[in-house]
Coordinates of C-alpha atoms in Angstrom, one line a residue:
M1 CA 0.0 0.0 0.0
T2 CA 1.3 3.5 -0.8
R3 CA 0.7 7.0 0.5
L4 CA 0.9 10.0 -1.8
S5 CA 2.9 13.1 -0.8
R6 CA 1.1 16.4 -0.6
R7 CA 2.6 19.8 -1.3
Y8 CA 1.8 22.9 0.6
G9 CA 1.1 26.1 -1.4
K10 CA 1.9 29.7 -0.6
G11 CA 0.7 30.7 2.8
A12 CA 0.7 27.1 4.2
P13 CA 2.7 28.1 7.3
G14 CA 0.1 30.7 8.3
R15 CA -2.7 28.2 7.8
A16 CA -0.9 25.6 9.8
V17 CA -0.5 28.0 12.7
A18 CA -4.1 29.1 12.5
G19 CA -5.2 25.5 12.6
A20 CA -3.0 24.8 15.6
L21 CA -4.5 27.9 17.4
L22 CA -8.0 26.5 16.9
V23 CA -6.9 23.2 18.4
L24 CA -5.4 25.0 21.3
C25 CA -8.6 27.0 21.9
A26 CA -10.6 23.9 21.8
L27 CA -8.4 22.2 24.4
L28 CA -8.6 25.2 26.7
L29 CA -12.3 25.6 26.6
P30 CA -14.1 24.5 29.8
A31 CA -15.0 20.8 29.7
P32 CA -18.7 19.9 29.6
A33 CA -20.3 19.0 32.8
T34 CA -21.0 15.5 31.8
R35 CA -19.4 13.2 29.2
A36 CA -20.6 9.9 27.8
D37 CA -18.4 7.3 26.3
T38 CA -19.8 5.3 23.4
P39 CA -18.3 1.9 22.6
L40 CA -14.8 2.8 21.6
D41 CA -11.7 1.5 19.8
L42 CA -9.3 -0.1 22.2
D43 CA -5.8 1.2 22.4
A44 CA -3.8 -0.5 19.6
G45 CA -0.6 -0.1 21.5
G46 CA -1.4 -2.2 24.5
R47 CA -4.1 -4.1 26.4
I48 CA -5.2 -1.1 28.6
T49 CA -7.4 1.7 27.4
D50 CA -7.6 4.3 30.2
T51 CA -9.6 7.4 29.1
V52 CA -10.0 8.8 32.6
G53 CA -6.6 8.3 34.1
A54 CA -7.9 5.7 36.6
L55 CA -4.7 3.7 36.9
G56 CA -2.1 6.5 37.6
R57 CA 1.2 5.0 38.7
R58 CA -0.3 1.4 39.0
R59 CA -0.5 0.9 35.2
A60 CA 2.7 -1.2 35.3
Q61 CA 1.2 -3.6 37.9
V62 CA -1.9 -4.1 35.7
T63 CA 0.3 -4.7 32.7
T64 CA 2.3 -7.3 34.6
A65 CA -0.9 -9.2 35.7
I66 CA -2.3 -9.2 32.2
E67 CA 0.9 -10.5 30.7
R68 CA 1.2 -13.2 33.3
L69 CA -2.3 -14.5 32.3
R70 CA -1.4 -14.4 28.6
T71 CA 1.9 -16.3 29.0
T72 CA 0.7 -19.0 31.3
Q73 CA -2.9 -19.6 30.1
R74 CA -2.9 -18.1 26.6
V75 CA -5.8 -15.9 27.4
Q76 CA -5.6 -12.2 26.5
L77 CA -7.4 -9.8 28.9
Y78 CA -8.2 -6.3 27.7
V79 CA -9.2 -3.6 30.2
T80 CA -10.8 -0.3 29.4
Y81 CA -11.7 2.5 31.8
V82 CA -14.4 5.1 30.8
R83 CA -16.4 7.7 32.8
D84 CA -19.8 6.0 32.0
F85 CA -21.4 3.6 29.6
S86 CA -23.4 6.3 27.7
G87 CA -26.8 5.2 28.9
R88 CA -26.3 1.5 28.0
S89 CA -26.2 -1.4 30.4
A90 CA -22.7 -2.4 31.4
R91 CA -23.0 -5.7 29.6
A92 CA -24.3 -4.2 26.4
W93 CA -21.6 -1.6 26.3
A94 CA -18.9 -4.2 26.9
D95 CA -20.2 -6.6 24.3
A96 CA -20.6 -3.8 21.8
T97 CA -17.0 -2.7 22.4
A98 CA -15.7 -6.3 22.1
D99 CA -17.6 -6.7 18.8
R100 CA -16.4 -3.4 17.5
N101 CA -12.8 -4.4 18.1
G102 CA -13.2 -8.0 16.8
L103 CA -12.2 -9.7 20.0
G104 CA -11.8 -13.5 19.5
E105 CA -12.7 -16.6 21.5
H106 CA -9.7 -16.4 23.8
E107 CA -9.8 -12.6 24.4
V108 CA -11.8 -11.2 27.3
L109 CA -12.8 -7.6 27.9
L110 CA -13.2 -6.0 31.3
A111 CA -15.0 -2.7 31.0
V112 CA -15.1 -0.3 34.0
A113 CA -17.2 2.9 34.3
T114 CA -15.6 4.9 37.1
H115 CA -18.4 7.6 37.6
G116 CA -21.1 5.0 38.4
Q117 CA -18.8 2.3 39.8
Q118 CA -20.1 -0.1 37.2
Y119 CA -18.2 -2.9 35.4
A120 CA -18.9 -5.8 33.0
V121 CA -17.0 -8.6 31.4
S122 CA -17.4 -9.7 27.8
A123 CA -16.2 -13.2 27.0
D124 CA -17.1 -15.4 24.0
K125 CA -19.4 -18.3 24.8
R126 CA -16.7 -20.5 23.3
S127 CA -13.9 -19.0 25.4
G128 CA -13.5 -22.1 27.5
F129 CA -14.7 -20.4 30.7
R130 CA -17.8 -21.8 32.4
A131 CA -20.4 -19.4 33.6
D132 CA -19.7 -20.3 37.2
Q133 CA -16.0 -19.5 36.7
L134 CA -16.7 -16.1 35.3
K135 CA -19.1 -15.4 38.1
A136 CA -16.6 -16.5 40.8
V137 CA -14.0 -14.1 39.4
A138 CA -16.4 -11.3 39.1
D139 CA -17.9 -11.7 42.7
T140 CA -14.6 -12.4 44.4
A141 CA -11.9 -10.4 42.5
I142 CA -13.5 -7.6 40.6
A143 CA -16.6 -6.3 42.4
P144 CA -15.0 -5.7 45.8
A145 CA -12.2 -3.6 44.1
V146 CA -14.6 -1.6 42.0
A147 CA -16.8 -0.9 45.1
Q148 CA -13.8 0.6 46.9
H149 CA -12.5 2.6 43.9
D150 CA -9.5 0.3 43.5
W151 CA -9.5 0.6 39.7
A152 CA -6.1 -1.1 39.2
G153 CA -7.1 -3.8 41.7
A154 CA -10.1 -4.7 39.7
A155 CA -8.0 -5.5 36.6
I156 CA -5.3 -7.3 38.6
G157 CA -8.0 -9.3 40.4
A158 CA -9.6 -10.2 37.1
A159 CA -6.3 -11.4 35.5
D160 CA -5.2 -13.4 38.5
G161 CA -8.7 -14.8 39.0
Y162 CA -9.0 -16.1 35.4
R163 CA -5.6 -17.6 35.8
A164 CA -6.7 -19.3 39.0
V165 CA -9.9 -20.9 37.6
L166 CA -8.0 -22.2 34.5
R167 CA -5.5 -23.8 36.9
G168 CA -8.2 -25.3 39.0
E169 CA -7.4 -23.1 42.0
P170 CA -9.7 -21.0 44.2
V171 CA -10.1 -17.3 43.3
R172 CA -8.6 -15.0 45.9
P173 CA -9.8 -11.5 46.6
P174 CA -7.3 -8.7 45.7
A175 CA -5.5 -6.5 48.3
I176 CA -7.6 -3.3 48.1
S177 CA -5.8 0.0 47.6
P178 CA -8.6 2.6 47.1
G179 CA -8.0 5.3 44.5
S180 CA -9.8 8.4 43.3
K181 CA -13.6 8.1 43.7
D182 CA -14.3 9.6 40.3
P183 CA -11.2 9.9 38.1
G184 CA -11.9 12.0 35.0
G185 CA -15.1 13.4 36.6
E186 CA -14.3 16.9 35.3
G187 CA -13.2 15.9 31.8
L188 CA -9.8 15.1 30.3
V189 CA -8.5 18.7 30.9
P190 CA -9.6 20.1 34.3
G191 CA -10.4 23.8 34.5
H192 CA -7.9 24.6 37.3
R193 CA -5.3 27.2 36.3
R194 CA -2.5 25.0 37.8
V195 CA -3.3 22.6 35.0
W196 CA -4.3 24.7 32.0
L197 CA -1.7 27.4 32.5
P198 CA 1.3 25.1 32.0
V199 CA -0.6 23.5 29.2
A200 CA -1.1 26.9 27.5
M201 CA 2.5 27.8 27.9
G202 CA 3.7 24.5 26.5
A203 CA 1.2 24.9 23.6
G204 CA 2.6 28.4 22.8
L205 CA 6.1 27.0 22.6
C206 CA 4.8 24.2 20.3
L207 CA 3.1 26.8 18.1
L208 CA 6.4 28.7 17.7
G209 CA 8.2 25.5 16.8
L210 CA 5.5 24.6 14.4
Y211 CA 5.7 28.0 12.7
L212 CA 9.5 27.7 12.2
C213 CA 9.2 24.1 11.0
A214 CA 6.5 25.1 8.6
R215 CA 8.6 27.9 7.1
R216 CA 11.6 25.6 6.7
T217 CA 9.4 23.0 5.0
S218 CA 7.9 25.5 2.7
R219 CA 11.4 26.6 1.5
R220 CA 12.5 23.0 1.0
R221 CA 9.4 22.2 -1.1
R222 CA 9.8 25.3 -3.2
A223 CA 13.3 24.1 -3.9
E224 CA 12.0 20.7 -4.9
Q225 CA 9.3 21.9 -7.3
E226 CA 11.4 21.0 -10.3
Q227 CA 11.9 17.5 -9.0
P228 CA 9.6 14.8 -10.5
Y229 CA 6.6 13.9 -8.4
A230 CA 6.7 10.4 -6.9
P231 CA 4.4 8.6 -4.4
A232 CA 5.8 7.6 -1.1
T233 CA 6.2 3.9 -0.4
V234 CA 5.9 4.0 3.4
T235 CA 3.2 1.6 4.7
P236 CA 1.0 3.4 7.2
P237 CA 1.4 1.8 10.6
G238 CA -2.3 1.2 11.1
L239 CA -2.4 -0.9 7.9
A240 CA 0.8 -2.9 8.4
R241 CA -1.3 -5.9 9.4
L242 CA -3.1 -5.9 6.1
A243 CA 0.3 -6.1 4.2
Q244 CA 1.2 -9.4 5.9
P245 CA 0.9 -12.4 3.6
L246 CA -1.8 -14.9 4.3
T247 CA -1.0 -18.5 5.0
P248 CA -1.2 -20.5 1.7
L249 CA -4.4 -22.4 1.5
P250 CA -2.8 -25.8 1.3
E251 CA -0.8 -25.1 4.5
L252 CA -3.9 -23.9 6.3
D253 CA -5.8 -27.0 5.2
A254 CA -3.0 -29.2 6.5
E255 CA -3.0 -27.3 9.8
A256 CA -6.7 -27.9 10.1
V257 CA -6.3 -31.6 9.4
R258 CA -3.6 -31.9 12.1
A259 CA -5.8 -30.0 14.6
L260 CA -8.8 -32.3 14.0
V261 CA -6.8 -35.5 14.4
G262 CA -4.9 -34.2 17.5
T263 CA -8.0 -32.9 19.1
D264 CA -10.0 -36.1 18.4
D265 CA -7.2 -38.1 20.0
A266 CA -7.1 -35.8 23.1
V267 CA -10.9 -36.0 23.5
R268 CA -11.0 -39.8 23.2
T269 CA -8.1 -40.3 25.7
S270 CA -9.7 -37.8 28.1
A271 CA -13.0 -39.7 27.9
E272 CA -11.3 -43.0 28.5
E273 CA -9.4 -41.8 31.6
L274 CA -12.5 -40.1 32.9
L275 CA -14.2 -43.5 33.2
F276 CA -11.4 -44.7 35.4
A277 CA -11.6 -41.6 37.5
A278 CA -15.4 -42.1 37.9
A279 CA -14.9 -45.7 38.9
Q280 CA -12.2 -44.8 41.4
L281 CA -13.9 -41.8 43.0
G282 CA -17.5 -41.7 41.9
E283 CA -19.4 -39.8 39.2
E284 CA -20.1 -36.7 41.4
A285 CA -16.4 -36.1 42.0
A286 CA -15.7 -36.5 38.3
R287 CA -18.6 -34.2 37.2
P288 CA -16.5 -31.1 36.5
F289 CA -14.2 -33.1 34.2
A290 CA -17.2 -34.8 32.5
E291 CA -18.5 -31.3 31.7
A292 CA -15.1 -30.4 30.3
V293 CA -15.1 -33.5 28.1
A294 CA -18.6 -32.8 27.0
Y295 CA -17.7 -29.2 26.0
A296 CA -14.7 -30.4 24.1
K297 CA -16.8 -33.0 22.3
E298 CA -19.3 -30.3 21.2
E299 CA -16.5 -28.1 19.9
L300 CA -15.0 -31.0 18.0
A301 CA -18.3 -32.0 16.6
D302 CA -18.7 -28.5 15.2
A303 CA -15.3 -28.6 13.7
F304 CA -15.9 -32.0 12.0
R305 CA -19.3 -30.7 10.7
L306 CA -17.4 -27.8 9.0
R307 CA -14.8 -30.3 7.6
Q308 CA -17.5 -32.4 6.1
A309 CA -19.0 -29.4 4.4
L310 CA -15.6 -28.6 2.9
D311 CA -15.2 -32.3 1.7
D312 CA -18.7 -32.1 0.2
A313 CA -17.8 -28.9 -1.7
P314 CA -14.1 -29.1 -2.5
Y315 CA -14.3 -26.3 -5.1
E316 CA -15.9 -23.7 -2.8
D317 CA -14.8 -20.1 -3.1
E318 CA -11.3 -19.6 -1.7
D319 CA -12.3 -17.0 0.8
I320 CA -15.1 -19.2 2.1
R321 CA -12.8 -22.1 2.4
R322 CA -10.2 -20.0 4.2
R323 CA -12.7 -18.8 6.7
T324 CA -14.0 -22.3 7.3
L325 CA -10.5 -23.7 7.9
D326 CA -9.8 -20.8 10.3
E327 CA -13.1 -21.7 12.2
I328 CA -12.1 -25.4 12.3
C329 CA -8.8 -24.5 13.9
S330 CA -10.6 -22.2 16.4
H331 CA -13.0 -24.9 17.5
C332 CA -10.1 -27.3 18.0
T333 CA -8.2 -24.7 20.0
S334 CA -11.1 -24.1 22.2
A335 CA -11.6 -27.8 22.9
N336 CA -8.0 -28.3 23.7
R337 CA -7.9 -25.2 25.9
R338 CA -10.8 -26.5 28.0
L339 CA -9.2 -29.9 28.6
D340 CA -5.8 -28.3 29.3
A341 CA -7.4 -26.0 31.9
E342 CA -8.7 -29.0 33.8
S343 CA -5.6 -31.2 33.6
E344 CA -4.0 -30.1 36.9
S345 CA -7.2 -30.4 38.8
F346 CA -7.8 -33.8 37.3
D347 CA -4.3 -35.0 38.4
R348 CA -5.1 -33.8 42.0
L349 CA -8.4 -35.6 41.9
R350 CA -7.0 -39.0 40.7
G351 CA -3.7 -38.8 42.7
L352 CA -2.1 -41.3 40.3
R353 CA 1.1 -41.2 42.2
A354 CA -0.3 -41.0 45.8
N355 CA -3.0 -43.6 45.1
A356 CA -0.9 -45.9 42.9
A357 CA -1.2 -49.0 45.1
G358 CA -5.0 -49.0 45.1
I359 CA -5.3 -48.1 41.4
L360 CA -2.8 -50.9 40.5
A361 CA -4.8 -53.5 42.5
R362 CA -8.0 -52.5 40.7
A363 CA -6.4 -52.6 37.3
E364 CA -4.9 -56.0 37.9
A365 CA -8.3 -57.3 38.9
D366 CA -9.8 -55.8 35.7
A367 CA -7.1 -57.6 33.6
Q368 CA -7.9 -60.9 35.3
S369 CA -11.6 -60.6 34.7
L370 CA -11.1 -59.5 31.1
S371 CA -9.1 -62.5 29.9
P372 CA -12.0 -65.0 30.1
R373 CA -14.2 -62.6 28.1
V374 CA -11.7 -62.4 25.3
A375 CA -11.8 -66.2 25.1
T376 CA -15.7 -66.0 25.1
A377 CA -15.6 -63.6 22.2
E378 CA -13.2 -65.8 20.3
A379 CA -15.4 -68.9 20.8
A380 CA -18.5 -67.0 19.7
L381 CA -17.0 -65.9 16.4
A382 CA -15.6 -69.4 15.8
A383 CA -19.1 -70.9 16.3
L384 CA -20.6 -68.5 13.8
A385 CA -17.9 -69.3 11.1
G386 CA -19.8 -72.5 10.4
H387 CA -22.7 -70.8 8.6
C388 CA -21.5 -67.2 8.2
T389 CA -19.3 -66.0 5.3
A390 CA -15.9 -64.5 6.0
A391 CA -17.3 -61.1 4.9
A392 CA -19.9 -61.3 7.7
L393 CA -17.1 -61.8 10.3
A394 CA -14.4 -59.6 8.7
A395 CA -15.2 -56.5 10.7
V396 CA -14.4 -58.2 14.0
A397 CA -12.4 -61.2 13.0
R398 CA -9.1 -59.8 14.3
H399 CA -10.6 -58.2 17.4
P400 CA -10.1 -61.0 19.9
G401 CA -6.4 -61.4 18.8
E402 CA -5.9 -57.6 19.1
A403 CA -7.6 -57.6 22.5
R404 CA -5.1 -60.3 23.7
D405 CA -2.3 -58.1 22.5
R406 CA -3.6 -55.1 24.3
L407 CA -4.1 -57.2 27.4
S408 CA -0.6 -58.5 27.1
F409 CA 0.7 -54.9 26.9
A410 CA -1.4 -54.0 29.9
T411 CA -0.1 -56.9 32.0
A412 CA 3.5 -56.0 31.2
A413 CA 2.8 -52.4 32.1
L414 CA 1.1 -53.3 35.4
T415 CA 4.0 -55.6 36.3
E416 CA 6.4 -52.8 35.7
A417 CA 4.2 -50.5 37.8
R418 CA 4.4 -53.0 40.7
R419 CA 8.2 -53.1 40.4
A420 CA 8.4 -49.3 40.4
L421 CA 6.2 -49.2 43.5
A422 CA 8.5 -51.7 45.3
A423 CA 11.5 -49.4 44.3
D424 CA 9.6 -46.4 45.7
D425 CA 9.6 -44.9 42.2
S426 CA 6.2 -43.1 42.1
D427 CA 6.8 -41.4 38.8
G428 CA 7.6 -44.6 37.0
A429 CA 4.7 -46.3 38.6
A430 CA 2.3 -43.6 37.4
I431 CA 3.6 -43.8 33.8
S432 CA 3.2 -47.6 33.7
L433 CA -0.2 -47.5 35.4
R434 CA -1.6 -45.0 32.9
A435 CA -0.3 -47.1 30.0
G436 CA -1.8 -50.2 31.5
E437 CA -5.2 -48.6 32.1
A438 CA -5.3 -47.3 28.5
A439 CA -4.5 -50.7 27.1
L440 CA -7.1 -52.4 29.3
S441 CA -9.7 -49.9 28.0
Q442 CA -9.0 -50.8 24.4
A443 CA -8.9 -54.5 25.1
R444 CA -12.3 -54.2 26.7
V445 CA -13.6 -52.2 23.7
L446 CA -12.3 -54.7 21.2
T447 CA -13.8 -57.6 23.2
L448 CA -17.2 -56.0 23.5
A449 CA -17.2 -55.1 19.8
A450 CA -16.6 -58.7 18.9
L451 CA -19.3 -59.9 21.3
R452 CA -21.8 -57.3 20.0
R453 CA -21.2 -58.4 16.4
A454 CA -21.7 -62.0 17.3
H455 CA -24.9 -61.1 19.1
E456 CA -26.1 -59.2 16.0
L457 CA -25.3 -62.1 13.7
T458 CA -27.0 -64.6 16.0
G459 CA -30.1 -62.4 16.2
A460 CA -30.2 -61.9 12.4
T461 CA -30.0 -65.6 11.9
R462 CA -32.9 -66.1 14.3
R463 CA -35.2 -63.4 12.8
L464 CA -34.4 -64.0 9.1
P465 CA -36.7 -67.1 8.4
A466 CA -39.8 -65.3 9.8
A467 CA -39.1 -62.0 8.1
L468 CA -38.4 -63.7 4.8
A469 CA -41.6 -65.8 5.0
E470 CA -43.7 -62.8 5.9
A471 CA -42.3 -60.7 3.0
E472 CA -42.8 -63.6 0.5
A473 CA -46.4 -63.9 1.6
R474 CA -47.2 -60.3 0.8
A475 CA -45.1 -59.9 -2.4
P476 CA -47.2 -60.3 -5.6
R477 CA -46.1 -63.2 -7.8
G478 CA -43.7 -62.2 -10.5
S479 CA -43.1 -58.7 -9.0
P480 CA -39.6 -57.2 -8.6
Q481 CA -40.0 -57.7 -4.8
A482 CA -40.8 -61.4 -5.3
R483 CA -37.7 -61.9 -7.4
A484 CA -35.5 -60.1 -4.9
L485 CA -36.9 -62.3 -2.1
A486 CA -36.3 -65.4 -4.1
C487 CA -32.6 -64.4 -4.4
A488 CA -32.5 -63.9 -0.7
R489 CA -33.9 -67.4 0.0
R490 CA -31.4 -69.0 -2.4
E491 CA -28.6 -67.3 -0.5
V492 CA -29.9 -68.6 2.9
E493 CA -30.2 -72.1 1.5
S494 CA -26.7 -72.0 0.1
G495 CA -25.3 -72.9 3.6
R496 CA -23.0 -70.0 4.3
Y497 CA -24.2 -66.4 4.1
D498 CA -24.1 -63.0 5.9
P499 CA -27.3 -63.0 8.1
R500 CA -27.1 -59.2 8.7
A501 CA -26.8 -58.4 5.0
V502 CA -29.5 -60.8 3.9
L503 CA -31.9 -59.6 6.6
R504 CA -31.2 -56.0 5.6
H505 CA -32.0 -56.8 2.0
V506 CA -35.2 -58.5 3.0
E507 CA -36.4 -55.6 5.2
E508 CA -35.6 -53.1 2.4
T509 CA -37.6 -55.1 0.0
A510 CA -40.5 -55.5 2.5
A511 CA -40.4 -51.7 3.0
A512 CA -41.6 -51.2 -0.5
L513 CA -44.6 -53.3 0.3
D514 CA -45.5 -51.2 3.4
A515 CA -47.0 -48.2 1.5
G516 CA -50.1 -47.2 3.5
H517 CA -49.2 -49.3 6.5
E518 CA -47.7 -46.7 8.9
D519 CA -47.5 -49.0 11.9
R520 CA -45.4 -51.5 9.9
A521 CA -43.3 -48.8 8.4
R522 CA -42.6 -47.3 11.8
A523 CA -41.7 -50.7 13.3
R524 CA -39.4 -51.3 10.4
A525 CA -37.8 -47.9 10.8
G526 CA -37.1 -48.7 14.4
R527 CA -35.4 -51.9 13.5
A528 CA -33.3 -50.1 10.9
L529 CA -32.3 -47.5 13.4
R530 CA -31.1 -50.2 15.8
R531 CA -29.1 -51.8 13.0
V532 CA -27.5 -48.5 12.0
R533 CA -26.7 -47.8 15.7
G534 CA -24.7 -51.0 15.6
E535 CA -22.9 -49.9 12.4
V536 CA -21.9 -46.6 13.9
A537 CA -20.8 -48.3 17.1
A538 CA -18.6 -50.7 15.1
A539 CA -17.0 -47.8 13.2
R540 CA -16.5 -45.9 16.5
D541 CA -14.8 -48.9 18.2
F542 CA -12.5 -49.4 15.2
V543 CA -11.4 -45.8 15.1
T544 CA -11.0 -45.6 18.9
T545 CA -8.7 -48.7 19.1
H546 CA -6.7 -47.9 15.9
R547 CA -6.5 -44.1 16.2
G548 CA -2.7 -44.1 16.0
A549 CA -3.0 -44.8 12.3
I550 CA -6.3 -43.2 11.3
G551 CA -6.5 -39.9 9.5
C552 CA -8.9 -37.0 9.3
R553 CA -11.4 -38.3 6.6
A554 CA -12.4 -41.4 8.5
R555 CA -12.8 -39.4 11.7
T556 CA -14.9 -36.8 10.0
R557 CA -17.3 -39.3 8.5
L558 CA -17.7 -41.0 11.9
A559 CA -18.4 -37.7 13.6
E560 CA -21.1 -36.9 11.0
A561 CA -22.5 -40.4 11.2
E562 CA -22.9 -40.0 15.0
R563 CA -24.6 -36.6 14.4
H564 CA -27.1 -37.9 11.9
L565 CA -27.8 -40.9 14.2
A566 CA -28.6 -38.6 17.1
L567 CA -31.0 -36.6 14.8
A568 CA -32.7 -39.8 13.8
R569 CA -33.2 -40.9 17.4
T570 CA -34.9 -37.6 18.3
A571 CA -36.9 -37.0 15.1
G572 CA -40.7 -37.0 15.4
D573 CA -41.8 -37.8 11.9
L574 CA -41.1 -41.0 10.0
R575 CA -39.6 -39.4 6.9
T576 CA -36.9 -37.6 8.9
V577 CA -36.1 -40.8 10.8
R578 CA -35.6 -42.7 7.6
S579 CA -33.6 -39.9 6.0
E580 CA -31.2 -39.4 9.0
T581 CA -30.9 -43.2 9.5
G582 CA -29.8 -43.5 5.9
H583 CA -27.3 -40.7 6.2
A584 CA -25.8 -42.3 9.4
D585 CA -25.6 -45.7 7.8
S586 CA -23.8 -44.4 4.7
L587 CA -21.4 -42.3 6.6
A588 CA -20.6 -45.0 9.1
R589 CA -19.7 -47.4 6.3
Q590 CA -17.5 -44.8 4.7
A591 CA -15.8 -44.1 8.0
R592 CA -15.1 -47.8 8.5
A593 CA -13.8 -48.3 4.9
L594 CA -11.5 -45.2 5.2
A595 CA -10.3 -46.3 8.6
E596 CA -9.4 -49.8 7.4
H597 CA -7.5 -48.3 4.5
D598 CA -5.5 -46.1 6.9
V599 CA -4.6 -49.1 9.0
G600 CA -3.7 -51.1 6.0
T601 CA -1.2 -48.4 4.9
Y602 CA 0.0 -47.7 8.4
G603 CA 3.8 -46.9 8.4
T604 CA 4.5 -49.3 11.3
R605 CA 2.4 -52.2 10.1
Y606 CA 0.7 -54.2 12.8
D607 CA 1.3 -57.8 11.8
P608 CA -0.2 -60.7 13.8
G609 CA 2.7 -62.8 12.6
T610 CA 5.3 -60.9 14.6
P611 CA 6.5 -62.1 18.0
P612 CA 4.1 -61.4 20.9
P613 CA 6.1 -58.7 22.7
A614 CA 6.7 -56.7 19.5
R615 CA 3.1 -57.3 18.5
A616 CA 1.9 -56.0 21.8
L617 CA 4.0 -52.8 21.5
G618 CA 2.8 -52.4 17.9
G619 CA -0.8 -52.7 19.1
A620 CA -0.2 -50.0 21.7
L621 CA 1.2 -47.6 19.0
L622 CA -1.6 -48.5 16.7
G623 CA -4.1 -47.7 19.3
G624 CA -2.5 -44.4 20.3
I625 CA -2.0 -45.7 23.8
V626 CA 1.5 -44.3 23.9
L627 CA 2.8 -41.1 22.4
A628 CA 6.3 -40.2 21.1
G629 CA 8.9 -41.6 23.5
L630 CA 6.5 -44.4 24.5
L631 CA 5.0 -42.2 27.2
P632 CA 1.3 -42.7 27.8
A633 CA -1.4 -40.2 26.8
T634 CA -3.5 -38.9 29.6
F635 CA -6.5 -36.6 30.3
G636 CA -5.9 -33.2 28.8
G637 CA -5.6 -31.2 25.6
G638 CA -2.7 -31.0 23.2
A639 CA -0.5 -29.0 25.6
T640 CA -0.9 -31.4 28.6
R641 CA -1.9 -34.9 27.5
G642 CA 1.8 -36.0 27.5
R643 CA 2.6 -34.4 30.8
L644 CA 3.5 -37.6 32.6
A645 CA 6.9 -37.2 30.9
A646 CA 7.7 -34.5 33.4
G647 CA 7.6 -37.0 36.2

């Protein structure tokens, strides 16, 4: 961006001085009795906008507190002091100012009106702060300071209070140092002669300097008149930001993909460890962390929904695509921030080091009880192999073997934890315990997935004869439905078939015969919904237990399948139920296919033919149980989920 130079003509110095005199006169006029501050532009040079001189010599203390909050919690606090809120409510004024200045999700505004001792806080609903946290800071750290005219203390209390709640610590009231009751009450320039007389004298000197400077400038410009005219190339400071290059779209897209995968891993790991905490200490004790996980899941679901929209419209306008990618990254940041904010409190709740002995005993008991269930799942699938095709069992055929590998890894980790405890190594015990817990969780998921599929196949085998006979009885002879049902019967009589696939084919054929029979159609839709719920659960289990290898596309389809399934379960009309069920079914199948492809091309291939110890470690890497350096993932967002490395 360029700025054109402007020449002064003859008489410019006189006009400049006259203009300056007008400015001086305006400054020296008595200030109006009252002054209202409309929502204003915040100070671009810092985080404090003080229009009334409320802070005085304590500005540095406020700056320090704001910077401490920013560096430790990545939250930017802005503070503005005005005389009043121009007739608006405090909240409306603060929100309007935040909107005017484009404050983002992780930027909070504290607005204080000194004349009426009012204040308000404006924070985005996706800021990561809970309503009770904002209220605790306001009631404990801001309101008492404002009530006693400690304007600096209100800002310091806010910054320290937000830092405390994000660290899971109690909010402490500030040390009150009362200041002026109504700073700026008489305007920016008071009418006292001790103030305006020095100002007038200083202004006179400035005018003299301005006059001399203007004459010198005029002479120089007259000397340059014969020089060719050229535009200046200085970028105005206020527009410097616009001159910065944008991140190339491919790089932004890759950043969004990494954010989605990393956030999804963090949410899944946090949800898994939350179950262990609830079992250890009760659901009531774990409730704040369950709320944090729920919040992170909502943010992640919104991000995946936007990603699916981009995948559905890959040739969308570049600006729209860029804004969408930015919003995806923002949702992921918000989810991670909320989990990170609760990680220290979660550690204190669980006491993984202090309570290691009890947690270890519980984990060892879980491992012992899980081993027979793995054998049961293996036997159930083997029994079905007699009349089910390999395709019918393919989705879970390897689950029992993988469950054994996870169980083997868990047993080794728990053995190491017991050794560490005997050596009084609480850090080592905590690391091994967490790895063992995560492996046990995945072994349980794999086992239950295999048992659920066996139950579904057994149920389909049992229901199929009656469903086929009923549909055949209602299908007109020679109709397309009759021919489709004849194919289904031949497949059943062939000896080995896929009961779920054949039953689905029969029910879809029978659905065409149900026109005008709403009760039958609704019952059939309910059965379809239950079947699709199984498809979504199978895809979810596969992604959860193989997430170390699975990319963004599979996770996106799974998240959308879960969303459409939820819509189908709450829909009131039959048409919506059918539509949403169909979407969920299709997306779940896509998610499973994409996930299996990712696992098949995994860099560190998981091969059942490898020796058991190496296979167990490969399964832990495949499942995302351990992070880089073979350290276990734990509750928290991207900044804290690997914190056990710190010891």
